[in-house]
Coordinates of C-alpha atoms in Angstrom, one line a residue:
Chain A
X1 CA 32.8 -23.0 12.9
X2 CA 33.0 -25.8 15.4
X3 CA 30.8 -28.1 13.4
X4 CA 29.7 -28.2 9.8
X5 CA 26.5 -26.2 9.4
X6 CA 23.4 -28.0 8.5
X7 CA 19.7 -27.4 8.9
X8 CA 16.4 -28.2 7.1
X9 CA 13.9 -25.6 8.2
X10 CA 15.0 -21.9 8.5
X11 CA 12.5 -19.6 10.1
X12 CA 12.7 -15.7 9.9
X13 CA 11.1 -13.4 12.3
X14 CA 8.4 -11.1 10.9
X15 CA 6.7 -9.2 13.7
X16 CA 4.3 -7.4 11.5
X17 CA 2.8 -10.7 10.5
X18 CA 1.5 -11.5 14.0
X19 CA 0.1 -8.4 15.7
X20 CA -1.0 -9.2 19.2
X21 CA 1.5 -12.1 19.7
X22 CA 5.0 -11.6 20.9
X23 CA 8.0 -12.5 18.9
X24 CA 9.1 -14.9 21.6
X25 CA 5.8 -16.7 21.7
X26 CA 5.7 -17.1 17.9
X27 CA 9.3 -18.2 17.5
X28 CA 9.1 -20.6 20.4
X29 CA 6.1 -22.3 18.6
X30 CA 8.3 -22.5 15.5
X31 CA 11.1 -24.0 17.4
X32 CA 8.9 -26.6 19.1
X33 CA 7.7 -27.4 15.6
X34 CA 11.2 -28.2 14.6
X35 CA 12.7 -25.0 13.1
X36 CA 16.4 -25.6 13.3
X37 CA 17.8 -22.2 12.4
X38 CA 16.4 -18.8 13.2
X39 CA 17.0 -15.4 11.7
X40 CA 16.2 -12.1 13.3
X41 CA 14.9 -9.8 10.6
X42 CA 13.9 -6.3 11.6
X43 CA 14.4 -3.4 9.3
X44 CA 12.6 -1.0 11.5
X45 CA 14.0 -1.0 15.1
X46 CA 17.0 1.1 16.1
X47 CA 20.2 -0.9 16.8
X48 CA 19.9 -0.6 20.5
X49 CA 16.5 -2.2 20.4
X50 CA 17.7 -4.7 17.9
X51 CA 20.4 -5.9 20.2
X52 CA 17.9 -6.4 22.9
X53 CA 15.7 -8.4 20.7
X54 CA 18.7 -10.4 19.5
X55 CA 19.7 -11.2 23.1
X56 CA 16.2 -12.4 24.0
X57 CA 16.0 -14.5 20.9
X58 CA 19.5 -15.9 21.5
X59 CA 18.3 -17.1 25.0
X60 CA 15.4 -18.8 23.3
X61 CA 17.3 -20.5 20.5
X62 CA 20.1 -21.6 22.9
X63 CA 17.5 -23.4 24.8
X64 CA 16.6 -25.4 21.7
X65 CA 20.2 -25.8 20.6
X66 CA 19.5 -23.9 17.4
X67 CA 21.7 -21.2 15.9
X68 CA 20.5 -17.5 15.7
X69 CA 21.4 -15.5 12.7
X70 CA 21.1 -11.6 12.6
X71 CA 20.0 -10.0 9.3
X72 CA 22.1 -7.2 7.9
X73 CA 24.2 -6.3 11.1
X74 CA 27.5 -8.0 12.1
X75 CA 27.9 -5.6 15.0
X76 CA 24.5 -6.5 16.4
X77 CA 25.4 -10.2 16.0
X78 CA 28.5 -9.7 18.0
X79 CA 26.8 -7.5 20.6
X80 CA 24.1 -10.2 21.2
X81 CA 26.5 -13.1 20.8
X82 CA 24.4 -14.5 18.0
X83 CA 25.7 -17.4 15.9
X84 CA 26.0 -15.5 12.7
X85 CA 24.8 -13.0 10.2
X86 CA 22.8 -12.9 7.0
X87 CA 23.8 -10.5 4.3
X88 CA 22.2 -9.1 1.2
X89 CA 23.9 -8.5 -2.0
X90 CA 24.1 -4.9 -1.2
X91 CA 25.4 -5.3 2.4
X92 CA 29.0 -5.7 3.6
X93 CA 31.1 -8.1 1.4
X94 CA 31.4 -11.6 2.9
X95 CA 35.2 -11.1 3.3
X96 CA 34.7 -7.9 5.4
X97 CA 32.0 -9.6 7.5
X98 CA 34.4 -12.5 8.1
X99 CA 37.0 -10.1 9.3
X100 CA 34.6 -8.7 11.9
X101 CA 33.0 -12.0 13.0
X102 CA 36.0 -14.4 12.9
X103 CA 36.1 -17.9 11.5
X104 CA 33.6 -19.6 13.9
X105 CA 30.5 -17.6 13.2
X106 CA 28.0 -18.4 10.4
X107 CA 27.8 -16.1 7.3
X108 CA 24.9 -16.5 5.0
X109 CA 24.0 -14.4 1.9
X110 CA 21.0 -14.0 -0.3
X111 CA 21.5 -14.8 -4.0
X112 CA 19.2 -14.3 -6.9
X113 CA 21.1 -16.0 -9.8
X114 CA 23.8 -18.6 -10.1
X115 CA 26.8 -16.2 -10.6
X116 CA 26.0 -14.7 -7.1
X117 CA 25.8 -18.3 -5.7
X118 CA 29.2 -19.2 -7.1
X119 CA 30.8 -16.0 -5.9
X120 CA 29.3 -16.6 -2.4
X121 CA 30.7 -20.1 -2.2
X122 CA 34.1 -18.8 -3.4
X123 CA 34.1 -16.1 -0.8
X124 CA 33.5 -18.5 2.0
X125 CA 29.8 -18.1 2.8
X126 CA 28.6 -20.9 5.1
X127 CA 25.3 -21.0 3.3
X128 CA 23.3 -19.2 0.7
X129 CA 19.7 -18.1 0.3
X130 CA 18.1 -19.0 -3.1
X131 CA 15.1 -16.9 -4.0
X132 CA 12.7 -15.4 -3.9
X133 CA 11.3 -18.6 -5.6
X134 CA 7.8 -17.1 -5.6
X135 CA 6.6 -13.5 -5.4
X136 CA 6.4 -12.5 -1.7
X137 CA 5.0 -9.8 0.4
X138 CA 8.2 -9.8 2.5
X139 CA 10.2 -8.6 -0.5
X140 CA 7.6 -6.7 -2.6
X141 CA 8.6 -5.8 -6.1
X142 CA 11.4 -8.3 -6.4
X143 CA 11.3 -10.6 -9.4
X144 CA 10.7 -14.2 -8.5
X145 CA 13.6 -16.5 -9.5
X146 CA 11.4 -19.5 -9.9
X147 CA 12.2 -23.2 -9.2
X148 CA 14.5 -23.1 -12.3
X149 CA 17.1 -21.3 -10.1
X150 CA 16.5 -23.8 -7.3
X151 CA 17.4 -26.6 -9.8
X152 CA 20.5 -24.8 -10.9
X153 CA 21.7 -24.3 -7.3
X154 CA 21.0 -27.9 -6.5
X155 CA 23.1 -29.1 -9.4
X156 CA 26.1 -26.9 -8.7
X157 CA 26.4 -25.4 -5.4
X158 CA 28.2 -27.4 -2.7
X159 CA 27.6 -25.4 0.5
X160 CA 24.1 -25.6 2.0
X161 CA 21.5 -23.6 0.1
X162 CA 18.1 -22.7 1.4
X163 CA 15.2 -21.9 -0.9
X164 CA 13.2 -18.8 0.3
X165 CA 10.5 -16.6 -0.9
X166 CA 6.7 -17.2 -1.0
X167 CA 7.2 -20.8 0.2
X168 CA 4.1 -22.4 1.8
X169 CA 2.8 -25.7 2.8
X170 CA 1.0 -25.9 -0.5
X171 CA 4.0 -25.2 -2.8
X172 CA 6.8 -26.8 -0.8
X173 CA 6.6 -30.0 -2.7
X174 CA 7.3 -28.2 -6.0
X175 CA 10.5 -26.6 -4.5
X176 CA 11.6 -29.8 -3.1
X177 CA 11.0 -31.5 -6.3
X178 CA 13.3 -28.9 -8.0
X179 CA 16.2 -30.0 -5.6
X180 CA 15.9 -27.9 -2.5
X181 CA 16.5 -29.8 0.8
X182 CA 16.2 -26.8 3.0
X183 CA 13.3 -24.5 3.1
X184 CA 12.8 -21.0 4.5
X185 CA 9.6 -19.3 5.3
X186 CA 8.5 -16.1 6.9
X187 CA 4.8 -15.2 6.6
X188 CA 3.8 -18.8 6.0
X189 CA 5.0 -19.7 9.4
X190 CA 4.9 -16.7 11.7
X191 CA 1.8 -15.2 10.2
X192 CA -0.1 -18.4 10.9
X193 CA -2.0 -19.0 14.1
X194 CA -0.2 -22.3 14.8
X195 CA 3.5 -21.9 13.7
X196 CA 4.3 -25.2 15.4
X197 CA 2.1 -27.3 13.1
X198 CA 3.2 -25.5 10.0
X199 CA 6.8 -26.2 10.9
X200 CA 6.0 -29.8 11.5
X201 CA 4.2 -30.3 8.2
X202 CA 7.1 -28.5 6.3
X203 CA 9.6 -30.7 8.0
X204 CA 7.7 -33.8 7.2
X205 CA 7.7 -32.8 3.5
X206 CA 11.5 -32.0 3.6
X207 CA 12.2 -35.3 5.3
X208 CA 10.2 -37.3 2.9
X209 CA 12.2 -35.9 0.0
X210 CA 15.5 -36.3 1.8
X211 CA 14.9 -39.9 2.7
X212 CA 13.5 -40.8 -0.7
X213 CA 16.7 -39.4 -2.2
X214 CA 19.0 -41.5 0.1
X215 CA 17.1 -44.6 -0.5
X216 CA 16.5 -44.4 -4.2
X217 CA 18.8 -42.1 -6.1
X218 CA 21.7 -41.2 -4.0
X219 CA 23.6 -38.1 -4.9
X220 CA 22.6 -38.1 -8.5
X221 CA 19.1 -36.5 -7.9
X222 CA 19.7 -32.9 -8.1
X223 CA 21.4 -33.0 -11.4
X224 CA 18.9 -35.3 -13.0
X225 CA 16.2 -33.1 -11.8
X226 CA 17.9 -30.1 -13.2
X227 CA 18.2 -31.9 -16.6
X228 CA 14.5 -32.7 -16.7
X229 CA 13.5 -29.1 -16.0
X230 CA 13.0 -26.8 -18.8
X231 CA 15.6 -24.1 -19.1
X232 CA 13.2 -21.3 -18.1
X233 CA 9.8 -21.5 -16.5
X234 CA 7.4 -18.8 -16.6
X235 CA 6.4 -17.5 -13.2
X236 CA 2.9 -18.8 -12.3
X237 CA 0.5 -16.1 -13.0
X238 CA -3.3 -16.4 -12.5
X239 CA -6.4 -14.5 -13.4
X240 CA -8.7 -13.7 -10.6
X241 CA -11.4 -11.1 -9.6
X242 CA -10.4 -8.6 -6.8
X243 CA -13.2 -6.3 -5.6
X244 CA -15.2 -7.0 -8.7
X245 CA -12.3 -6.1 -11.0
X246 CA -10.4 -8.6 -13.3
X247 CA -6.8 -8.8 -12.3
X248 CA -3.8 -11.0 -13.0
X249 CA -1.3 -11.7 -10.3
X250 CA 1.8 -13.7 -9.5
X251 CA 0.8 -13.8 -5.8
X252 CA 0.6 -17.3 -4.5
X253 CA -1.3 -16.5 -1.3
X254 CA -3.8 -14.0 -0.1
X255 CA -1.2 -12.4 2.0
X256 CA 1.0 -11.8 -1.0
X257 CA -2.0 -10.4 -2.8
X258 CA -2.8 -8.1 0.1
X259 CA 0.9 -6.9 0.0
X260 CA 0.5 -6.2 -3.8
X261 CA -2.1 -3.6 -2.9
X262 CA -0.2 -2.5 0.2
X263 CA -3.0 -3.6 2.6
X264 CA -0.8 -5.4 5.2
X265 CA -1.2 -3.8 8.6
X266 CA -4.3 -1.9 7.6
X267 CA -7.8 -2.4 9.0
X268 CA -9.0 -4.6 6.1
X269 CA -11.1 -7.7 6.1
X270 CA -10.7 -10.3 3.3
X271 CA -13.2 -12.7 1.7
X272 CA -12.2 -15.5 -0.6
X273 CA -15.0 -16.9 -2.8
X274 CA -17.7 -15.9 -0.4
X275 CA -15.9 -16.9 2.9
X276 CA -14.2 -14.7 5.3
X277 CA -10.5 -15.5 5.8
X278 CA -9.1 -14.5 9.1
X279 CA -6.0 -12.3 8.8
X280 CA -3.7 -14.8 10.5
X281 CA -4.5 -17.3 7.8
X282 CA -3.8 -15.0 4.8
X283 CA -0.2 -16.4 4.5
X284 CA -1.3 -20.0 4.0
X285 CA -4.3 -19.3 1.9
X286 CA -3.4 -20.2 -1.6
X287 CA -5.1 -18.4 -4.6
X288 CA -6.5 -20.5 -7.4
X289 CA -7.0 -19.2 -11.0
X290 CA -10.6 -17.8 -11.3
X291 CA -11.1 -17.1 -7.6
X292 CA -12.8 -14.1 -6.4
X293 CA -11.3 -11.9 -3.5
X294 CA -12.9 -9.0 -1.6
X295 CA -11.0 -6.6 0.5
X296 CA -13.3 -4.4 2.5
X297 CA -13.3 -1.9 5.3
X298 CA -15.7 0.3 7.2
X299 CA -17.0 3.6 5.8
X300 CA -19.4 6.2 7.1
X301 CA -23.0 5.0 7.1
X302 CA -26.3 5.0 9.0
Chain B
X1 CA -33.2 14.9 40.6
X2 CA -36.3 12.7 39.8
X3 CA -36.3 14.1 36.3
X4 CA -32.7 13.1 35.8
X5 CA -33.3 9.5 36.9
X6 CA -36.1 9.2 34.6
X7 CA -34.2 10.6 31.6
X8 CA -31.3 8.4 32.3
X9 CA -33.3 5.2 32.5
X10 CA -31.5 2.7 30.3
X11 CA -32.4 0.1 27.9
X12 CA -30.9 -3.2 27.2
X13 CA -29.9 -4.6 23.7
X14 CA -28.2 -7.9 23.3
X15 CA -27.2 -7.9 27.0
X16 CA -25.7 -4.4 26.8
X17 CA -27.2 -1.8 29.0
X18 CA -27.3 1.5 27.2
X19 CA -27.6 4.9 28.9
X20 CA -28.1 6.9 25.7
X21 CA -31.2 6.3 23.5
X22 CA -29.5 7.9 20.5
X23 CA -27.7 5.9 17.9
X24 CA -25.6 8.1 15.6
X25 CA -24.7 7.4 11.9
X26 CA -21.3 8.2 10.6
X27 CA -22.1 8.9 7.0
X28 CA -21.8 12.1 5.0
X29 CA -20.4 14.4 7.7
X30 CA -18.5 17.4 6.4
X31 CA -15.3 16.2 8.0
X32 CA -14.1 13.7 10.6
X33 CA -13.6 16.6 13.0
X34 CA -17.2 17.8 12.8
X35 CA -18.3 14.1 13.2
X36 CA -16.3 13.8 16.3
X37 CA -17.8 17.0 17.8
X38 CA -21.3 15.9 16.8
X39 CA -20.6 12.5 18.4
X40 CA -19.6 14.3 21.6
X41 CA -22.7 16.5 21.5
X42 CA -25.0 13.5 20.8
X43 CA -24.0 11.6 23.9
X44 CA -24.5 8.5 21.6
X45 CA -22.9 5.1 22.7
X46 CA -23.8 3.3 19.6
X47 CA -22.5 4.4 16.1
X48 CA -23.2 2.8 12.8
X49 CA -21.1 2.2 9.7
X50 CA -21.2 0.6 6.3
X51 CA -19.0 -2.1 4.8
X52 CA -17.5 -1.3 1.5
X53 CA -14.7 -2.5 -0.9
X54 CA -11.5 -0.6 -0.5
X55 CA -10.3 1.4 -3.5
X56 CA -7.5 -0.8 -5.0
X57 CA -5.8 2.1 -6.9
X58 CA -5.6 4.6 -4.1
X59 CA -6.0 3.1 -0.7
X60 CA -5.5 5.5 2.1
X61 CA -6.8 4.6 5.5
X62 CA -10.0 6.7 5.0
X63 CA -11.8 4.1 7.1
X64 CA -14.1 5.8 9.7
X65 CA -12.7 3.7 12.5
X66 CA -9.4 5.4 13.0
X67 CA -11.2 8.5 14.3
X68 CA -12.9 6.7 17.1
X69 CA -10.5 4.1 18.0
X70 CA -9.8 5.4 21.4
X71 CA -13.5 5.6 22.5
X72 CA -15.7 3.2 24.3
X73 CA -18.4 2.7 21.8
X74 CA -20.7 0.0 20.5
X75 CA -20.1 -0.5 16.8
X76 CA -23.2 -1.2 14.7
X77 CA -22.2 -2.1 11.1
X78 CA -25.0 -2.2 8.7
X79 CA -25.5 -4.5 5.7
X80 CA -26.4 -1.7 3.3
X81 CA -25.7 -2.7 -0.3
X82 CA -27.3 -6.0 0.2
X83 CA -30.2 -6.9 -1.9
X84 CA -31.0 -10.3 -0.4
X85 CA -30.4 -12.4 2.7
X86 CA -27.3 -14.1 1.3
X87 CA -25.6 -10.8 0.6
X88 CA -26.5 -9.5 4.1
X89 CA -25.2 -12.6 5.8
X90 CA -21.9 -12.3 3.8
X91 CA -21.6 -8.6 4.7
X92 CA -22.3 -9.4 8.3
X93 CA -19.6 -12.0 8.5
X94 CA -17.1 -9.6 7.0
X95 CA -18.0 -7.0 9.5
X96 CA -17.7 -9.4 12.4
X97 CA -14.2 -10.5 11.1
X98 CA -13.1 -6.9 11.8
X99 CA -13.1 -7.8 15.5
X100 CA -15.3 -5.1 16.7
X101 CA -18.1 -7.0 18.2
X102 CA -21.1 -8.9 16.9
X103 CA -23.8 -6.3 16.4
X104 CA -25.3 -6.1 13.0
X105 CA -28.0 -3.9 11.5
X106 CA -29.7 -5.9 8.9
X107 CA -30.6 -3.5 6.0
X108 CA -31.8 -5.0 2.8
X109 CA -33.2 -2.6 0.2
X110 CA -35.5 -4.0 -2.4
X111 CA -35.7 -0.7 -4.4
X112 CA -32.9 1.7 -5.3
X113 CA -35.2 4.8 -5.4
X114 CA -36.9 4.4 -2.1
X115 CA -34.3 2.1 -0.4
X116 CA -37.3 0.6 1.5
X117 CA -36.5 -2.6 3.2
X118 CA -37.4 -6.0 1.6
X119 CA -39.4 -7.6 4.4
X120 CA -39.0 -11.2 3.3
X121 CA -35.2 -11.1 2.8
X122 CA -34.9 -9.0 6.0
X123 CA -36.7 -11.7 8.0
X124 CA -34.6 -14.4 6.5
X125 CA -31.3 -12.7 7.2
X126 CA -32.5 -11.8 10.8
X127 CA -33.1 -15.4 11.5
X128 CA -29.9 -16.7 10.0
X129 CA -27.7 -14.1 11.6
X130 CA -29.3 -14.5 15.1
X131 CA -28.6 -18.3 14.7
X132 CA -25.0 -17.5 14.0
X133 CA -24.7 -15.5 17.3
X134 CA -25.0 -12.0 16.0
X135 CA -26.9 -9.3 18.0
X136 CA -29.3 -8.4 15.2
X137 CA -31.0 -5.1 14.9
X138 CA -33.4 -5.3 12.0
X139 CA -34.1 -2.2 9.9
X140 CA -37.7 -2.8 8.8
X141 CA -41.0 -1.4 7.4
X142 CA -43.2 0.1 10.0
X143 CA -45.4 -3.0 10.0
X144 CA -46.5 -4.4 13.4
X145 CA -46.9 -7.9 12.1
X146 CA -43.5 -7.8 10.5
X147 CA -41.8 -6.5 13.6
X148 CA -43.4 -9.3 15.6
X149 CA -42.1 -11.8 13.2
X150 CA -38.6 -10.3 13.4
X151 CA -38.7 -10.5 17.2
X152 CA -39.7 -14.2 16.9
X153 CA -36.8 -14.7 14.5
X154 CA -34.3 -13.5 17.1
X155 CA -33.9 -9.8 16.5
X156 CA -32.4 -8.0 19.6
X157 CA -34.2 -4.8 18.5
X158 CA -36.5 -3.7 15.7
X159 CA -35.8 -0.6 13.8
X160 CA -38.9 0.6 11.9
X161 CA -38.3 3.4 9.5
X162 CA -40.2 6.7 10.0
X163 CA -39.9 7.5 6.2
X164 CA -37.5 6.4 3.4
X165 CA -33.8 6.9 4.3
X166 CA -32.5 10.4 3.9
X167 CA -35.9 11.9 3.0
X168 CA -36.5 13.9 6.2
X169 CA -40.2 13.4 5.8
X170 CA -40.6 12.5 9.5
X171 CA -43.0 9.8 10.8
X172 CA -45.4 9.0 8.0
X173 CA -47.5 6.6 9.9
X174 CA -47.6 7.4 13.6
X175 CA -50.4 5.1 14.2
X176 CA -48.4 2.1 13.1
X177 CA -45.3 3.1 15.0
X178 CA -47.3 3.5 18.1
X179 CA -48.8 0.0 17.6
X180 CA -45.3 -1.5 17.1
X181 CA -44.1 0.3 20.3
X182 CA -47.1 -1.0 22.2
X183 CA -46.6 -4.6 21.2
X184 CA -42.9 -5.0 20.9
X185 CA -41.0 -7.1 23.6
X186 CA -37.6 -5.9 22.4
X187 CA -36.5 -2.3 22.0
X188 CA -37.9 -0.3 19.2
X189 CA -35.4 2.1 17.5
X190 CA -36.9 4.4 14.9
X191 CA -34.5 4.4 12.1
X192 CA -34.5 6.5 8.9
X193 CA -36.5 9.3 7.5
X194 CA -36.5 11.8 10.4
X195 CA -35.9 15.4 9.5
X196 CA -35.3 17.2 12.7
X197 CA -35.5 17.2 16.5
X198 CA -39.3 17.6 16.3
X199 CA -39.6 14.1 14.7
X200 CA -37.4 12.6 17.3
X201 CA -39.7 14.0 20.0
X202 CA -42.7 12.6 18.2
X203 CA -41.2 9.1 17.9
X204 CA -40.3 9.0 21.5
X205 CA -43.7 10.1 22.5
X206 CA -45.2 7.4 20.4
X207 CA -43.3 5.0 22.6
X208 CA -40.0 4.3 20.7
X209 CA -37.2 3.3 22.9
X210 CA -34.5 5.1 20.8
X211 CA -33.7 6.9 17.6
X212 CA -31.1 6.2 14.9
X213 CA -30.2 9.3 13.0
X214 CA -27.6 10.1 10.3
X215 CA -28.6 12.5 7.5
X216 CA -30.6 14.9 9.7
X217 CA -27.5 15.4 11.8
X218 CA -24.8 15.1 9.3
X219 CA -26.5 17.3 6.6
X220 CA -27.9 19.9 9.0
X221 CA -26.5 23.4 8.6
X222 CA -24.8 23.0 11.9
X223 CA -24.4 19.2 12.6
X224 CA -23.0 19.7 16.0
X225 CA -25.9 21.8 17.2
X226 CA -28.4 19.4 15.5
X227 CA -26.7 16.4 17.4
X228 CA -27.3 18.2 20.6
X229 CA -30.9 19.3 19.6
X230 CA -31.6 15.5 18.8
X231 CA -30.1 14.4 22.1
X232 CA -32.4 16.8 24.0
X233 CA -35.4 15.9 21.9
X234 CA -35.0 12.3 22.6
X235 CA -34.7 13.0 26.3
X236 CA -37.7 15.3 26.1
X237 CA -39.8 12.9 24.1
X238 CA -38.9 10.0 26.4
X239 CA -39.8 12.1 29.5
X240 CA -43.0 13.2 28.0
X241 CA -44.0 9.7 27.1
X242 CA -43.3 8.6 30.6
X243 CA -45.1 11.7 32.1
X244 CA -48.3 10.7 30.2
X245 CA -50.0 13.1 27.8
X246 CA -53.5 14.1 28.3
X247 CA -56.1 12.6 26.1
X248 CA -57.2 14.4 23.0
X249 CA -60.6 16.1 23.3
X250 CA -62.9 17.6 20.7
X251 CA -63.8 20.6 22.8
X252 CA -62.0 23.1 25.1
X253 CA -61.9 22.6 28.9
X254 CA -60.9 25.7 30.8
X255 CA -58.0 25.7 33.0
X256 CA -59.8 27.5 35.7
X257 CA -62.9 26.6 37.7
X258 CA -66.2 28.0 36.2
X259 CA -67.7 28.9 39.7
X260 CA -67.3 32.6 40.7
X261 CA -66.7 34.1 37.2
X262 CA -67.9 37.7 36.8
X263 CA -69.8 37.4 33.5
X264 CA -71.5 34.9 31.3
X265 CA -71.1 36.1 27.6
X266 CA -74.4 36.4 25.7
X267 CA -73.0 34.5 22.8
X268 CA -72.6 31.5 25.1
X269 CA -76.4 31.3 25.6
X270 CA -77.6 27.7 25.0
X271 CA -74.1 26.4 24.2
X272 CA -72.7 25.4 27.6

């Protein structure tokens, strides 16, 4: 790499969260809002199409001087001249990816516990993802690692780490308090009608914490935070009513709840405590204990 | 040719010009395929739906919309299941959030056995929804004063019932219905209780502007044939209404001139 990698707000594409709006339009809004690293994630498209998407996105991110990372595929990253690749724990090992990509491109990897984070650092990753901090519709079924793991990573990991998974404007503070200084979001940004303002708000929170740290407790904060946190924290779970039924959920937002019932992408309308919630706001609509949600659709009738 | 132009005379509801006077319900058809063929046969431009909770345990996309997505139709969701104005307004807002237009059929039942509309709540909901910008079609009792109040509250059409929903009893109070049709300044769509094409003809002859039918079509032995029969009946009834029926008389009047007849029957002595 020509310069040390750093960033604050990592935005990942999620085309299924913004039907009717193009990826370019949504990502440009995020970039205008201050996203300073972008990842193309698309588990559906064939590689040829993926390369085309990556090229278009690269043009856009280059305009803003922001690196473009491709999820999963080093070959696509190379073909589109992207700035790097993001790997999962089951993908190509970091060493093998480095062989393919050379020393100058960025390699990041998702980690779910501290052993994986240490291994990634040793293997030469440029950054790691730490998550999912909260349950998320983007990775349904994956156990949330909670802010406890964020605090561990903050205390110990020296390469940049980015907290990811179910992070929204409403819980960002909690993640920053645990020691994260870089946040990543998918649905909470691209699933929202105005990604630009969400990005601005998230950045403002990140900056507030970063500045506070420099001014008041330089360098020592992450460790002290880690020490004040309990060893394990239970995942937040709330009781609520869904379609008249008493349920418990770890979902933090309406979007995550919809994902839990596999309703994303279906013709369903949602109502929270008596008020309709437009679909593009599901991702940033937090759920409180005791709330009542209705998911409805049209059936035959006269 | 002239007949065609008369039959095709349109009506306007909420600024939309409708060629067909037949509104078709979508409930209780034997299958989506039968529904689609019945829709074709009906010529209907407006179809109705209900709003229901999805099944959380087993959600397949059994919504009725997927079958008609490629057609140019006006969607008329109803507020069935609402027992008061608040519930109806809530259902209407949910329906509008589906993004398929702003028409709503206010349907508020006060009694689970008859499903007859609750007039007070219907009036309240009509007023509130009209103020929120909905095109409101109010399912109502066949009461002329109430229909007038609904109009004043902003209803784009009134939908008096012929008989309780699904009973097939036909038009129980033709006199009231004719009064409503006579006085209304918005279209009158007879909704509920019809049994067959004959009832549709009667409603149209009484002056209705259109018919909403669901059960008489979907539960007919042959729904597709009944959809066509209803369509023809609505046209026939409309045409008959416009053509002008003769007045009812107590005694016969012969179709032929009396002059030049060959005989005068003895039994007629003193009775002509």
